[in-house]
PDB file of C-alpha atoms in Angstrom:
ATOM      1  CA  MET A   1      20.689  -6.761 -13.076  1.00  0.00           C
ATOM      2  CA  ALA A   2      18.553  -9.150 -15.167  1.00  0.00           C
ATOM      3  CA  PHE A   3      16.990 -10.618 -12.046  1.00  0.00           C
ATOM      4  CA  ALA A   4      16.021  -7.122 -10.780  1.00  0.00           C
ATOM      5  CA  ALA A   5      14.542  -6.212 -14.251  1.00  0.00           C
ATOM      6  CA  LEU A   6      12.562  -9.515 -14.220  1.00  0.00           C
ATOM      7  CA  ARG A   7      11.202  -8.762 -10.701  1.00  0.00           C
ATOM      8  CA  ILE A   8      10.219  -5.163 -11.395  1.00  0.00           C
ATOM      9  CA  GLY A   9       8.744  -6.152 -14.747  1.00  0.00           C
ATOM     10  CA  ALA A  10       6.578  -8.774 -13.033  1.00  0.00           C
ATOM     11  CA  ALA A  11       5.408  -6.292 -10.409  1.00  0.00           C
ATOM     12  CA  VAL A  12       4.591  -3.665 -13.031  1.00  0.00           C
ATOM     13  CA  VAL A  13       2.596  -6.073 -15.164  1.00  0.00           C
ATOM     14  CA  VAL A  14       0.761  -7.887 -12.330  1.00  0.00           C
ATOM     15  CA  SER A  15      -0.095  -4.944 -10.024  1.00  0.00           C
ATOM     16  CA  PRO A  16      -3.150  -3.586 -11.940  1.00  0.00           C
ATOM     17  CA  LEU A  17      -4.772  -7.005 -11.506  1.00  0.00           C
ATOM     18  CA  VAL A  18      -5.163  -6.392  -7.767  1.00  0.00           C
ATOM     19  CA  PRO A  19      -7.617  -3.430  -7.994  1.00  0.00           C
ATOM     20  CA  GLY A  20      -9.456  -5.277 -10.758  1.00  0.00           C
ATOM     21  CA  LEU A  21      -9.953  -8.299  -8.532  1.00  0.00           C
ATOM     22  CA  ILE A  22     -11.138  -6.073  -5.637  1.00  0.00           C
ATOM     23  CA  ASN A  23     -13.748  -4.343  -7.945  1.00  0.00           C
ATOM     24  CA  LYS A  24     -14.841  -7.756  -9.247  1.00  0.00           C
ATOM     25  CA  VAL A  25     -15.474  -8.992  -5.712  1.00  0.00           C
ATOM     26  CA  LYS A  26     -17.440  -5.808  -4.794  1.00  0.00           C
ATOM     27  CA  ALA A  27     -19.553  -6.237  -7.894  1.00  0.00           C
ATOM     28  CA  SER A  28     -20.213  -9.888  -7.235  1.00  0.00           C
ATOM     29  CA  VAL A  29     -21.342  -9.100  -3.572  1.00  0.00           C
ATOM     30  CA  ALA A  30     -23.620  -6.393  -4.879  1.00  0.00           C
ATOM     31  CA  GLY A  31     -25.113  -8.781  -7.520  1.00  0.00           C
ATOM     32  CA  ARG A  32     -23.646  -6.849 -10.404  1.00  0.00           C
ATOM     33  CA  LYS A  33     -21.540  -7.924 -13.325  1.00  0.00           C
ATOM     34  CA  GLY A  34     -19.111  -5.071 -12.757  1.00  0.00           C
ATOM     35  CA  PRO A  35     -16.147  -3.943 -14.893  1.00  0.00           C
ATOM     36  CA  PRO A  36     -13.767  -6.489 -16.227  1.00  0.00           C
ATOM     37  CA  VAL A  37     -10.778  -7.517 -14.116  1.00  0.00           C
ATOM     38  CA  LEU A  38      -8.471  -5.959 -16.759  1.00  0.00           C
ATOM     39  CA  GLN A  39     -10.251  -2.573 -16.674  1.00  0.00           C
ATOM     40  CA  LEU A  40      -7.304  -0.707 -15.158  1.00  0.00           C
ATOM     41  CA  TYR A  41      -5.018  -1.994 -18.001  1.00  0.00           C
ATOM     42  CA  PHE A  42      -7.530  -0.430 -20.523  1.00  0.00           C
ATOM     43  CA  ASP A  43      -7.629   2.824 -18.552  1.00  0.00           C
ATOM     44  CA  LEU A  44      -3.813   3.053 -18.355  1.00  0.00           C
ATOM     45  CA  ALA A  45      -3.508   2.389 -22.139  1.00  0.00           C
ATOM     46  CA  ARG A  46      -6.121   5.119 -22.873  1.00  0.00           C
ATOM     47  CA  LEU A  47      -4.436   7.626 -20.510  1.00  0.00           C
ATOM     48  CA  TRP A  48      -1.016   7.039 -22.021  1.00  0.00           C
ATOM     49  CA  ARG A  49      -2.420   8.004 -25.520  1.00  0.00           C
ATOM     50  CA  LYS A  50      -3.998  11.237 -24.206  1.00  0.00           C
ATOM     51  CA  GLU A  51      -2.427  14.693 -24.113  1.00  0.00           C
ATOM     52  CA  THR A  52      -1.401  16.180 -20.778  1.00  0.00           C
ATOM     53  CA  VAL A  53      -3.383  19.279 -19.881  1.00  0.00           C
ATOM     54  CA  LEU A  54      -1.613  21.596 -17.437  1.00  0.00           C
ATOM     55  CA  SER A  55      -2.834  24.559 -15.491  1.00  0.00           C
ATOM     56  CA  MET A  56      -1.110  27.946 -16.130  1.00  0.00           C
ATOM     57  CA  VAL A  57       0.056  28.150 -12.517  1.00  0.00           C
ATOM     58  CA  VAL A  58       1.720  24.768 -11.926  1.00  0.00           C
ATOM     59  CA  SER A  59       5.428  24.202 -11.888  1.00  0.00           C
ATOM     60  CA  PRO A  60       7.320  21.220 -13.503  1.00  0.00           C
ATOM     61  CA  TRP A  61       6.895  19.399 -10.131  1.00  0.00           C
ATOM     62  CA  HIS A  62       3.239  18.828 -11.028  1.00  0.00           C
ATOM     63  CA  VAL A  63       4.408  16.338 -13.712  1.00  0.00           C
ATOM     64  CA  ALA A  64       7.560  15.152 -12.002  1.00  0.00           C
ATOM     65  CA  GLY A  65       5.790  14.283  -8.755  1.00  0.00           C
ATOM     66  CA  PRO A  66       3.811  11.280 -10.095  1.00  0.00           C
ATOM     67  CA  ALA A  67       7.036  10.043 -11.843  1.00  0.00           C
ATOM     68  CA  VAL A  68       8.985  10.283  -8.569  1.00  0.00           C
ATOM     69  CA  ALA A  69       6.191   8.558  -6.646  1.00  0.00           C
ATOM     70  CA  TRP A  70       6.061   5.749  -9.179  1.00  0.00           C
ATOM     71  CA  THR A  71       9.862   5.269  -9.129  1.00  0.00           C
ATOM     72  CA  ALA A  72       9.922   5.216  -5.329  1.00  0.00           C
ATOM     73  CA  LEU A  73       7.176   2.514  -5.183  1.00  0.00           C
ATOM     74  CA  ALA A  74       8.963   0.395  -7.837  1.00  0.00           C
ATOM     75  CA  LEU A  75      12.149   0.553  -5.717  1.00  0.00           C
ATOM     76  CA  ALA A  76      10.123  -0.408  -2.640  1.00  0.00           C
ATOM     77  CA  ALA A  77       8.724  -3.398  -4.563  1.00  0.00           C
ATOM     78  CA  LEU A  78      12.306  -4.424  -5.414  1.00  0.00           C
ATOM     79  CA  LEU A  79      13.284  -4.428  -1.714  1.00  0.00           C
ATOM     80  CA  LEU A  80      10.769  -7.138  -0.824  1.00  0.00           C
ATOM     81  CA  PRO A  81      11.744 -10.786  -1.210  1.00  0.00           C
ATOM     82  CA  ALA A  82       9.468 -13.230  -2.928  1.00  0.00           C
ATOM     83  CA  GLY A  83       9.370 -16.424  -0.929  1.00  0.00           C
ATOM     84  CA  PRO A  84      12.793 -18.174  -1.117  1.00  0.00           C
ATOM     85  CA  SER A  85      13.941 -15.637  -3.689  1.00  0.00           C
ATOM     86  CA  PRO A  86      15.853 -12.770  -1.950  1.00  0.00           C
ATOM     87  CA  SER A  87      15.381  -9.159  -2.842  1.00  0.00           C
ATOM     88  CA  PRO A  88      17.673  -8.075  -5.717  1.00  0.00           C
ATOM     89  CA  LEU A  89      18.479  -4.950  -3.767  1.00  0.00           C
ATOM     90  CA  ALA A  90      18.854  -6.455  -0.277  1.00  0.00           C
ATOM     91  CA  PHE A  91      21.305  -4.911   2.099  1.00  0.00           C
ATOM     92  CA  ARG A  92      21.594  -4.374   5.843  1.00  0.00           C
ATOM     93  CA  GLY A  93      19.076  -1.775   6.949  1.00  0.00           C
ATOM     94  CA  ASP A  94      17.056  -1.840   3.761  1.00  0.00           C
ATOM     95  CA  ALA A  95      13.843  -1.833   5.923  1.00  0.00           C
ATOM     96  CA  LEU A  96      14.509   1.793   6.772  1.00  0.00           C
ATOM     97  CA  LEU A  97      14.813   2.623   3.062  1.00  0.00           C
ATOM     98  CA  PHE A  98      11.572   0.788   2.358  1.00  0.00           C
ATOM     99  CA  VAL A  99       9.769   3.044   4.871  1.00  0.00           C
ATOM    100  CA  TYR A 100      11.443   6.191   3.416  1.00  0.00           C
ATOM    101  CA  LEU A 101      10.472   5.148  -0.108  1.00  0.00           C
ATOM    102  CA  LEU A 102       6.765   4.897   0.909  1.00  0.00           C
ATOM    103  CA  ALA A 103       7.017   8.302   2.555  1.00  0.00           C
ATOM    104  CA  LEU A 104       8.791   9.752  -0.471  1.00  0.00           C
ATOM    105  CA  ALA A 105       5.956   8.582  -2.781  1.00  0.00           C
ATOM    106  CA  ARG A 106       3.368  10.245  -0.565  1.00  0.00           C
ATOM    107  CA  PHE A 107       5.370  13.423  -0.371  1.00  0.00           C
ATOM    108  CA  ALA A 108       5.714  13.551  -4.153  1.00  0.00           C
ATOM    109  CA  VAL A 109       1.929  13.124  -4.826  1.00  0.00           C
ATOM    110  CA  ALA A 110       0.998  15.549  -2.065  1.00  0.00           C
ATOM    111  CA  GLY A 111       3.487  18.097  -3.364  1.00  0.00           C
ATOM    112  CA  ALA A 112       2.141  17.844  -6.809  1.00  0.00           C
ATOM    113  CA  ALA A 113      -1.352  18.406  -5.442  1.00  0.00           C
ATOM    114  CA  LEU A 114      -0.199  21.491  -3.441  1.00  0.00           C
ATOM    115  CA  ASP A 115       1.526  22.762  -6.594  1.00  0.00           C
ATOM    116  CA  THR A 116      -1.789  23.451  -8.252  1.00  0.00           C
ATOM    117  CA  GLY A 117      -2.526  26.225  -5.651  1.00  0.00           C
ATOM    118  CA  SER A 118      -6.048  24.863  -5.245  1.00  0.00           C
ATOM    119  CA  SER A 119      -7.457  25.015  -1.709  1.00  0.00           C
ATOM    120  CA  PHE A 120      -9.528  21.925  -2.464  1.00  0.00           C
ATOM    121  CA  GLU A 121      -6.454  19.784  -3.454  1.00  0.00           C
ATOM    122  CA  GLY A 122      -4.640  21.275  -0.454  1.00  0.00           C
ATOM    123  CA  MET A 123      -7.421  20.028   1.803  1.00  0.00           C
ATOM    124  CA  GLY A 124      -7.006  16.493   0.335  1.00  0.00           C
ATOM    125  CA  ALA A 125      -3.210  16.642   0.775  1.00  0.00           C
ATOM    126  CA  ALA A 126      -3.618  17.813   4.419  1.00  0.00           C
ATOM    127  CA  ARG A 127      -5.988  14.885   5.155  1.00  0.00           C
ATOM    128  CA  GLU A 128      -3.641  12.414   3.419  1.00  0.00           C
ATOM    129  CA  VAL A 129      -0.508  13.356   5.386  1.00  0.00           C
ATOM    130  CA  SER A 130      -2.486  13.674   8.739  1.00  0.00           C
ATOM    131  CA  TYR A 131      -3.755  10.135   8.524  1.00  0.00           C
ATOM    132  CA  ALA A 132      -0.484   8.839   7.116  1.00  0.00           C
ATOM    133  CA  VAL A 133       1.357   9.760  10.343  1.00  0.00           C
ATOM    134  CA  LEU A 134      -0.641   7.199  12.207  1.00  0.00           C
ATOM    135  CA  ALA A 135      -0.493   4.547   9.433  1.00  0.00           C
ATOM    136  CA  GLU A 136       3.312   4.926   9.156  1.00  0.00           C
ATOM    137  CA  ALA A 137       3.571   4.436  12.910  1.00  0.00           C
ATOM    138  CA  ALA A 138       1.844   1.092  12.619  1.00  0.00           C
ATOM    139  CA  ILE A 139       4.145   0.017   9.709  1.00  0.00           C
ATOM    140  CA  VAL A 140       7.256   1.070  11.642  1.00  0.00           C
ATOM    141  CA  ILE A 141       6.154  -0.841  14.747  1.00  0.00           C
ATOM    142  CA  ALA A 142       5.373  -3.895  12.538  1.00  0.00           C
ATOM    143  CA  ILE A 143       8.831  -3.772  11.050  1.00  0.00           C
ATOM    144  CA  LEU A 144      10.395  -3.477  14.540  1.00  0.00           C
ATOM    145  CA  ALA A 145       8.419  -6.619  15.486  1.00  0.00           C
ATOM    146  CA  LEU A 146       9.629  -8.485  12.426  1.00  0.00           C
ATOM    147  CA  SER A 147      13.233  -7.293  13.159  1.00  0.00           C
ATOM    148  CA  LEU A 148      12.961  -8.569  16.760  1.00  0.00           C
ATOM    149  CA  LYS A 149      11.519 -11.853  15.608  1.00  0.00           C
ATOM    150  CA  SER A 150      14.226 -12.585  13.051  1.00  0.00           C
ATOM    151  CA  GLY A 151      17.159 -10.616  14.502  1.00  0.00           C
ATOM    152  CA  SER A 152      17.753  -9.010  11.140  1.00  0.00           C
ATOM    153  CA  VAL A 153      17.373  -5.429   9.898  1.00  0.00           C
ATOM    154  CA  SER A 154      16.914  -6.434   6.267  1.00  0.00           C
ATOM    155  CA  LEU A 155      13.566  -7.182   4.813  1.00  0.00           C
ATOM    156  CA  THR A 156      14.944 -10.406   3.217  1.00  0.00           C
ATOM    157  CA  GLY A 157      16.006 -11.621   6.598  1.00  0.00           C
ATOM    158  CA  MET A 158      12.878 -10.369   8.471  1.00  0.00           C
ATOM    159  CA  LEU A 159      10.470 -12.247   6.189  1.00  0.00           C
ATOM    160  CA  GLN A 160      12.391 -15.525   6.022  1.00  0.00           C
ATOM    161  CA  PRO A 161      11.554 -17.115   9.422  1.00  0.00           C
ATOM    162  CA  ALA A 162       8.293 -19.049   9.929  1.00  0.00           C
ATOM    163  CA  ALA A 163       5.375 -17.223  11.446  1.00  0.00           C
ATOM    164  CA  GLY A 164       5.645 -17.175  15.141  1.00  0.00           C
ATOM    165  CA  ALA A 165       3.775 -15.756  18.114  1.00  0.00           C
ATOM    166  CA  GLY A 166       2.166 -12.435  17.359  1.00  0.00           C
ATOM    167  CA  ALA A 167       1.817 -13.153  13.599  1.00  0.00           C
ATOM    168  CA  LEU A 168      -1.971 -12.888  13.787  1.00  0.00           C
ATOM    169  CA  LEU A 169      -1.822  -9.547  15.593  1.00  0.00           C
ATOM    170  CA  LEU A 170       0.778  -8.317  12.948  1.00  0.00           C
ATOM    171  CA  ALA A 171      -1.509  -9.505  10.183  1.00  0.00           C
ATOM    172  CA  LEU A 172      -4.512  -7.603  11.489  1.00  0.00           C
ATOM    173  CA  GLY A 173      -2.446  -4.473  12.147  1.00  0.00           C
ATOM    174  CA  LEU A 174      -0.824  -4.579   8.667  1.00  0.00           C
ATOM    175  CA  PHE A 175      -4.146  -5.276   6.989  1.00  0.00           C
ATOM    176  CA  SER A 176      -5.584  -2.138   8.665  1.00  0.00           C
ATOM    177  CA  ALA A 177      -2.448  -0.257   7.500  1.00  0.00           C
ATOM    178  CA  LEU A 178      -2.975  -1.653   3.957  1.00  0.00           C
ATOM    179  CA  LEU A 179      -6.532  -0.308   3.920  1.00  0.00           C
ATOM    180  CA  ALA A 180      -5.430   3.148   5.186  1.00  0.00           C
ATOM    181  CA  GLU A 181      -2.284   3.513   3.003  1.00  0.00           C
ATOM    182  CA  ASN A 182      -4.108   2.499  -0.145  1.00  0.00           C
ATOM    183  CA  CYS A 183      -7.124   4.715   0.532  1.00  0.00           C
ATOM    184  CA  ARG A 184      -9.682   1.832   0.889  1.00  0.00           C
ATOM    185  CA  VAL A 185     -12.829   1.642   2.914  1.00  0.00           C
ATOM    186  CA  PRO A 186     -13.419   2.288   5.797  1.00  0.00           C
ATOM    187  CA  PHE A 187     -10.598   4.950   5.807  1.00  0.00           C
ATOM    188  CA  ASP A 188     -11.248   6.342   2.345  1.00  0.00           C
ATOM    189  CA  ASP A 189     -13.300   5.496  -0.684  1.00  0.00           C
ATOM    190  CA  PRO A 190     -11.450   5.325  -4.034  1.00  0.00           C
ATOM    191  CA  ASP A 191     -14.799   5.585  -5.928  1.00  0.00           C
ATOM    192  CA  THR A 192     -16.217   8.635  -4.096  1.00  0.00           C
ATOM    193  CA  HIS A 193     -16.846  11.872  -5.836  1.00  0.00           C
ATOM    194  CA  LEU A 194     -18.309  13.769  -2.848  1.00  0.00           C
ATOM    195  CA  GLU A 195     -16.359  16.876  -2.077  1.00  0.00           C
ATOM    196  CA  LEU A 196     -16.574  16.540   1.770  1.00  0.00           C
ATOM    197  CA  THR A 197     -15.431  12.830   1.791  1.00  0.00           C
ATOM    198  CA  MET A 198     -12.562  12.823  -0.711  1.00  0.00           C
ATOM    199  CA  ILE A 199      -8.946  12.313   0.403  1.00  0.00           C
ATOM    200  CA  HIS A 200      -6.593  10.772  -2.113  1.00  0.00           C
ATOM    201  CA  GLU A 201      -8.868  11.265  -5.123  1.00  0.00           C
ATOM    202  CA  VAL A 202      -9.023  15.033  -4.574  1.00  0.00           C
ATOM    203  CA  MET A 203      -5.257  15.315  -4.840  1.00  0.00           C
ATOM    204  CA  VAL A 204      -5.206  13.985  -8.482  1.00  0.00           C
ATOM    205  CA  LEU A 205      -8.160  15.875  -9.886  1.00  0.00           C
ATOM    206  CA  ASP A 206      -5.903  18.225 -11.925  1.00  0.00           C
ATOM    207  CA  HIS A 207      -3.771  15.400 -13.375  1.00  0.00           C
ATOM    208  CA  SER A 208      -4.417  14.072 -16.827  1.00  0.00           C
ATOM    209  CA  GLY A 209      -2.793  11.917 -19.468  1.00  0.00           C
ATOM    210  CA  PRO A 210       0.418  10.014 -18.615  1.00  0.00           C
ATOM    211  CA  PRO A 211       0.912  11.681 -15.226  1.00  0.00           C
ATOM    212  CA  LEU A 212      -2.584  10.447 -14.175  1.00  0.00           C
ATOM    213  CA  ALA A 213      -1.588   7.006 -15.530  1.00  0.00           C
ATOM    214  CA  ALA A 214       1.537   7.119 -13.381  1.00  0.00           C
ATOM    215  CA  VAL A 215      -0.621   7.907 -10.276  1.00  0.00           C
ATOM    216  CA  LEU A 216      -3.057   5.133 -10.972  1.00  0.00           C
ATOM    217  CA  HIS A 217      -0.449   2.537 -11.739  1.00  0.00           C
ATOM    218  CA  GLY A 218       1.615   3.685  -8.676  1.00  0.00           C
ATOM    219  CA  ALA A 219      -1.475   3.192  -6.567  1.00  0.00           C
ATOM    220  CA  SER A 220      -1.846  -0.358  -7.763  1.00  0.00           C
ATOM    221  CA  LEU A 221       1.886  -1.008  -7.314  1.00  0.00           C
ATOM    222  CA  LYS A 222       1.633   0.209  -3.696  1.00  0.00           C
ATOM    223  CA  LEU A 223      -1.412  -2.111  -3.075  1.00  0.00           C
ATOM    224  CA  LEU A 224       0.715  -5.066  -4.427  1.00  0.00           C
ATOM    225  CA  VAL A 225       3.614  -4.076  -2.191  1.00  0.00           C
ATOM    226  CA  PHE A 226       1.540  -4.032   0.933  1.00  0.00           C
ATOM    227  CA  SER A 227      -0.178  -7.261  -0.074  1.00  0.00           C
ATOM    228  CA  VAL A 228       3.222  -9.069  -0.531  1.00  0.00           C
ATOM    229  CA  LEU A 229       4.419  -7.650   2.749  1.00  0.00           C
ATOM    230  CA  LEU A 230       1.339  -8.813   4.615  1.00  0.00           C
ATOM    231  CA  VAL A 231       1.392 -12.308   3.145  1.00  0.00           C
ATOM    232  CA  GLN A 232       5.054 -12.894   3.835  1.00  0.00           C
ATOM    233  CA  THR A 233       4.657 -11.634   7.391  1.00  0.00           C
ATOM    234  CA  VAL A 234       2.247 -14.476   8.102  1.00  0.00           C
ATOM    235  CA  LEU A 235       3.241 -17.323   5.813  1.00  0.00           C
ATOM    236  CA  PRO A 236       6.688 -18.977   5.770  1.00  0.00           C
ATOM    237  CA  LEU A 237       6.929 -19.003   2.040  1.00  0.00           C
ATOM    238  CA  SER A 238      10.720 -19.252   2.133  1.00  0.00           C
ATOM    239  CA  ALA A 239      10.440 -22.817   3.320  1.00  0.00           C
ATOM    240  CA  LEU A 240       8.730 -23.845   0.075  1.00  0.00           C
ATOM    241  CA  PRO A 241      10.365 -24.685  -3.273  1.00  0.00           C
ATOM    242  CA  PRO A 242      10.495 -21.729  -5.663  1.00  0.00           C
ATOM    243  CA  LEU A 243       7.474 -22.772  -7.842  1.00  0.00           C
ATOM    244  CA  ALA A 244       5.328 -23.754  -4.945  1.00  0.00           C
ATOM    245  CA  ALA A 245       6.223 -20.412  -3.134  1.00  0.00           C
ATOM    246  CA  ALA A 246       5.202 -18.459  -6.295  1.00  0.00           C
ATOM    247  CA  VAL A 247       1.895 -20.267  -6.568  1.00  0.00           C
ATOM    248  CA  ALA A 248       1.216 -19.792  -2.791  1.00  0.00           C
ATOM    249  CA  LEU A 249       2.203 -16.081  -3.024  1.00  0.00           C
ATOM    250  CA  ALA A 250      -0.218 -15.572  -5.928  1.00  0.00           C
ATOM    251  CA  ALA A 251      -2.980 -17.366  -4.143  1.00  0.00           C
ATOM    252  CA  SER A 252      -2.403 -15.409  -0.979  1.00  0.00           C
ATOM    253  CA  ILE A 253      -2.514 -12.138  -2.823  1.00  0.00           C
ATOM    254  CA  LEU A 254      -5.766 -13.152  -4.414  1.00  0.00           C
ATOM    255  CA  LEU A 255      -7.063 -13.963  -0.887  1.00  0.00           C
ATOM    256  CA  VAL A 256      -5.979 -10.498   0.302  1.00  0.00           C
ATOM    257  CA  ALA A 257      -7.807  -8.888  -2.652  1.00  0.00           C
ATOM    258  CA  ILE A 258     -10.992 -10.855  -1.800  1.00  0.00           C
ATOM    259  CA  CYS A 259     -10.777  -9.775   1.866  1.00  0.00           C
ATOM    260  CA  VAL A 260     -10.439  -6.091   0.835  1.00  0.00           C
ATOM    261  CA  GLY A 261     -13.399  -6.472  -1.537  1.00  0.00           C
ATOM    262  CA  LEU A 262     -15.494  -8.014   1.136  1.00  0.00           C
ATOM    263  CA  VAL A 263     -14.477  -5.249   3.666  1.00  0.00           C
ATOM    264  CA  GLU A 264     -15.453  -2.648   1.204  1.00  0.00           C
ATOM    265  CA  SER A 265     -18.767  -4.351   0.437  1.00  0.00           C
ATOM    266  CA  LEU A 266     -19.790  -4.948   4.006  1.00  0.00           C
ATOM    267  CA  LEU A 267     -18.482  -1.813   5.760  1.00  0.00           C
ATOM    268  CA  ALA A 268     -19.361   1.800   5.240  1.00  0.00           C
ATOM    269  CA  ARG A 269     -16.761   4.561   5.000  1.00  0.00           C
ATOM    270  CA  ALA A 270     -15.950   5.726   8.540  1.00  0.00           C
ATOM    271  CA  ALA A 271     -16.573   9.349   9.560  1.00  0.00           C
ATOM    272  CA  PHE A 272     -13.447  11.493   9.573  1.00  0.00           C
ATOM    273  CA  ARG A 273     -13.494  11.820  13.372  1.00  0.00           C
ATOM    274  CA  ARG A 274     -13.299   7.973  13.683  1.00  0.00           C
ATOM    275  CA  VAL A 275     -10.436   7.487  11.243  1.00  0.00           C
ATOM    276  CA  PRO A 276      -7.708   8.334  13.817  1.00  0.00           C
ATOM    277  CA  LEU A 277      -9.319   5.875  16.293  1.00  0.00           C
ATOM    278  CA  LEU A 278      -9.190   3.073  13.686  1.00  0.00           C
ATOM    279  CA  LEU A 279      -5.595   3.860  12.864  1.00  0.00           C
ATOM    280  CA  THR A 280      -4.752   3.880  16.550  1.00  0.00           C
ATOM    281  CA  THR A 281      -6.266   0.419  16.761  1.00  0.00           C
ATOM    282  CA  SER A 282      -3.918  -0.806  14.043  1.00  0.00           C
ATOM    283  CA  ILE A 283      -0.963   0.733  15.936  1.00  0.00           C
ATOM    284  CA  LEU A 284      -1.979  -1.043  19.140  1.00  0.00           C
ATOM    285  CA  LEU A 285      -2.326  -4.349  17.259  1.00  0.00           C
ATOM    286  CA  CYS A 286       1.247  -4.061  15.945  1.00  0.00           C
ATOM    287  CA  LEU A 287       2.461  -2.864  19.378  1.00  0.00           C
ATOM    288  CA  PHE A 288       0.832  -5.886  21.083  1.00  0.00           C
ATOM    289  CA  ALA A 289       2.466  -8.116  18.478  1.00  0.00           C
ATOM    290  CA  LEU A 290       5.827  -6.535  19.244  1.00  0.00           C
ATOM    291  CA  LEU A 291       5.331  -7.153  23.001  1.00  0.00           C
ATOM    292  CA  VAL A 292       4.251 -10.802  22.342  1.00  0.00           C
ATOM    293  CA  ILE A 293       7.327 -11.459  20.127  1.00  0.00           C
ATOM    294  CA  TRP A 294       9.645  -9.656  22.710  1.00  0.00           C
ATOM    295  CA  LYS A 295       8.265 -11.759  25.618  1.00  0.00           C
ATOM    296  CA  GLY A 296       8.597 -14.916  23.546  1.00  0.00           C
ATOM    297  CA  ARG A 297      12.207 -14.264  22.723  1.00  0.00           C
ATOM    298  CA  ALA A 298      13.267 -13.095  26.236  1.00  0.00           C
ATOM    299  CA  PRO A 299      11.123 -14.580  29.095  1.00  0.00           C
ATOM    300  CA  TRP A 300      11.065 -12.326  32.113  1.00  0.00           C
ATOM    301  CA  PRO A 301      13.221 -13.951  34.774  1.00  0.00           C
ATOM    302  CA  ILE A 302      11.220 -12.382  37.611  1.00  0.00           C
ATOM    303  CA  LEU A 303       8.096 -14.205  36.478  1.00  0.00           C
TER     304      LEU A 303
END
C-alpha cells in the first residue's frame, strides 16, 4: 500500500511539469521567454482556492465527472511499471483495465460536457469521441503487439523485454496516439479559442474552481501516462539498476516533451477532414509493428 501511495504521489506531483516543459520549448522556438515551467502548478493552486460556479441546469455529474476522470487516470498510472519496478496493481489482464480506464476518463469528461445542455459543448464532445475511436484502435493494436512480443497480458510483463523488431513503428504509432489523445497539434490545439477549431477545450468551458483544476491536472496526468508507456515500449529500462532506470525514464520523458514542443512549433493544426487520415496512419504504423513482431516470432514455414 505504501509503495502504491508513493507511486501515485510521484505521478501527481511530477505530471504538471510535462505541459510546462512543452510550453517552454514552444516559447524557445518562437524566440519568446514564455511562461515559467511551473505555471500549471500556480494555475492549479489558484483554481483550488476559487469558488465553483454552476449553471442552473446541470446535475451533480457536472462536478463528479472531472473527479471520476481524474481517479481513472490515476489508476491507469498505477498500472504502468517504472523500469525494473513493477506496477503496484499488476495482475493478469491489467492491460485491458488500462484501456478501459482511459475510456472511462474520456466518457466522464464528455458526459460532464453534455450535462450542461449546451450545443457548443455537445459539438466538442462529439468531436472528441469521434476521433477517440481511431486513437483507441491504435492503442489497442499497440498493446496487442506488446503482448505478442512478450507473451504476457500484463503491462508489467509487456514492458519488461528489450525493444525488438517493430519497436520504431510502435514508437511512431504511439507518439501519434499521444498527440491525439492529449489534444495536441496537429490533431487539436490546447491554446486555441476559436469556436470552429476547438475540441477538448470547448468541453470544459463551463467548469470552474476545483472541477476545472481536476480537469487540467487529469490532462497532465494523462500526458505523463502516455509518455511513460511510449518510453518503456522502446527502451529496455527493466534491464537497468533502479536508480539508473529512474534517471533514464526522467530523461526520456523530457525528450518526449521536447519532441511534442517541436511538433507543435513546426506543424500547423490539421483541418478536421484530415484528422481521421492522420489517425489512420497511426493505426497502420501499429498494425505494421504487430505484423513485424508476429513474423519475427513465428517465421512462415512456406517461405
